[in-house]
Amino acid sequence: IMKRTTRDEVPSSPTDHPSSSTESSCCVSTTSTVVSPSDSTQTKLLNDTILRACRGLPVDHVPVWMMRQAGRYLPEFKSVRKDVDFFKLCQTPKLAAEITMQPFRRYPLLDAVIIFSDILVIPQAMGYAIEMKSEVGPVFVEPLSNPADVDKIKRPDIATSLSYVYEGIRETIKLLDGKVPLIGFTGAPWTLLSYMVEGKTSKTWSNAKRWLYCYPEASHKLLALLADLIVDHLCLQVDAGASVLQVFDSWAGILSPSQYSQFCQPYLSSIASRVRKTHPHVPLILFAKGAHYVDMSSTSLYDVVGLDWTMDGKEYRQKLPDKVLQGNLDPCALYASTEDIQKVTKEMLESFGTQKYIANLGHGLYPDMDPEKVGVFVESVHHISKQIISNQNNQNK
C-alpha cells in the first residue's frame, strides 16, 4: 500500500527550404541549477531527476509528469476558469502561474511542472482570432483559405506578442522556489498549420492535408515561417526560466511517411538545431503523436522521444536504442480501479525499463478524469520504479 505524500515530504535546417532567424542569447540551464536571466542568481533544484533522465544519467526513481496536468480535470482549475475565458487565463501571468502550480500542490511527487499555456498562442501572435468553444475546442474566426494569403502574413515580434507567456514562466519560477524544473513547450509547424487551415479540430484534417498536395510551395513557406517563430518562442521560454522544452506534433500521425519526411521532419530538425546553438544544455523532447515511422534519423537532434499509447515500449527501445523515451500509458487507463492502475503502470515500467525513461501518459488528461486516480498513477510510478531499481541493485551486489 502506498503512503499518500504531502508537499513537505518531497525528496531532496531544412535542406530544400532553409529558414533563418535571429538567435537570442540567454543563460544556459545546468543539471542542478536554474539560472535567472534577469540577474546572476542561481536556484539549486531540490529535485533534478527529470533533467538527469533526459540526459541518460542514472536515477533512483523514474520521473513522472503528465501532459495537460494543469487544467480542466482539477476542481481548483474549474474554480478559476468559471469566470475567465481560457485564453485570458493564458494571457494573465499570475493566473497562468497559479494554474501551473495547482497539480504540483495536489501531487507532490510530480518531477516537473509544465507552464499553463497553449500551442495556438503563436497563430494568435500572427493575428489570428481564436475562440475556445465548449464541447468544440479552439475555433479560428477566419481560417487560412487562400494560399496567396501566406504572403500577406506579417512576422510578429514574438518577444512582445507573447510576453505574457514568459512573464508567466517567471512568476511560476518564483513560486517553485527551486523545487522541480519547469517545462516550456510549443506546437510543431505542421500541427499549427493544420489548425490554421482547418480552423478547428477535425476527424480527417482533409483541408490541411489538401494544402500539402495542392499547395506545397505555400505550405513550405508557412512551415518555414512557423519554424522561425517557434525557435524564438522556445528560446524566450528558456530565457524566462524553462529547464526543458517539448515540441508537440499532435497531428504528425495523420501523414504518410513520405509527407512526414517532407513537411515535418526538416522543420523539426531545423528547430532543434537552432535552439541548440544558443541553449546546448537544455533537453529537447519531441512528441509526434501517432507517427509510428519515427526513427533515429528523424529524431537525432532531440534528447527525448515521446510515445503515445499505441506504441510498444520494448519495440521502441530497439528502434531508438540511444534515445531517452517518454510515455505512454493510455489516458483511459485512469478510469480503471486503483489496483488496475497500479498493475498497468507496473507493466509500462517493465516494458520501458527504469533508466533513460520518463513516465507520462500517451496523450493529455481528459476533463472527466478523477483527480484521485491521477494521483494513483503518479504515486505508482515512484513507488514501483523505486522497488524495481532496489531489486536490481540487490541482484547486482
mmCIF file of C-alpha atoms in Angstrom, residues 13-14 19-28 231 235 245 269-282 284 301:
data_model
loop_
_atom_site.group_PDB
_atom_site.id
_atom_site.type_symbol
_atom_site.label_atom_id
_atom_site.label_comp_id
_atom_site.label_asym_id
_atom_site.label_seq_id
_atom_site.Cartn_x
_atom_site.Cartn_y
_atom_site.Cartn_z
ATOM 1 C CA SER A 13 17.954 23.384 -41.210
ATOM 2 C CA PRO A 14 15.717 22.087 -43.864
ATOM 3 C CA SER A 19 14.885 29.118 -42.682
ATOM 4 C CA SER A 20 16.787 31.585 -40.594
ATOM 5 C CA SER A 21 16.026 33.571 -37.525
ATOM 6 C CA THR A 22 17.817 35.957 -35.248
ATOM 7 C CA GLU A 23 19.165 33.869 -32.392
ATOM 8 C CA SER A 24 18.632 35.273 -28.948
ATOM 9 C CA SER A 25 21.253 34.899 -26.252
ATOM 10 C CA CYS A 26 20.347 33.658 -22.809
ATOM 11 C CA CYS A 27 21.607 31.804 -19.821
ATOM 12 C CA VAL A 28 22.119 28.055 -20.007
ATOM 13 C CA VAL A 231 12.576 28.893 -32.362
ATOM 14 C CA CYS A 235 14.445 30.311 -26.695
ATOM 15 C CA LEU A 245 11.369 22.077 -23.826
ATOM 16 C CA SER A 269 15.274 19.169 -37.196
ATOM 17 C CA SER A 270 15.804 22.840 -38.020
ATOM 18 C CA ILE A 271 14.058 23.923 -34.825
ATOM 19 C CA ALA A 272 16.162 21.631 -32.651
ATOM 20 C CA SER A 273 19.406 22.620 -34.393
ATOM 21 C CA ARG A 274 18.821 26.333 -33.955
ATOM 22 C CA VAL A 275 17.656 26.078 -30.342
ATOM 23 C CA ARG A 276 20.774 24.055 -29.544
ATOM 24 C CA LYS A 277 23.055 26.793 -30.878
ATOM 25 C CA THR A 278 22.118 29.112 -28.025
ATOM 26 C CA HIS A 279 20.842 26.536 -25.489
ATOM 27 C CA PRO A 280 23.047 23.441 -25.901
ATOM 28 C CA HIS A 281 22.314 22.065 -22.421
ATOM 29 C CA VAL A 282 18.521 22.380 -22.426
ATOM 30 C CA LEU A 284 14.515 18.783 -26.017
ATOM 31 C CA LEU A 301 18.588 16.239 -32.548
#
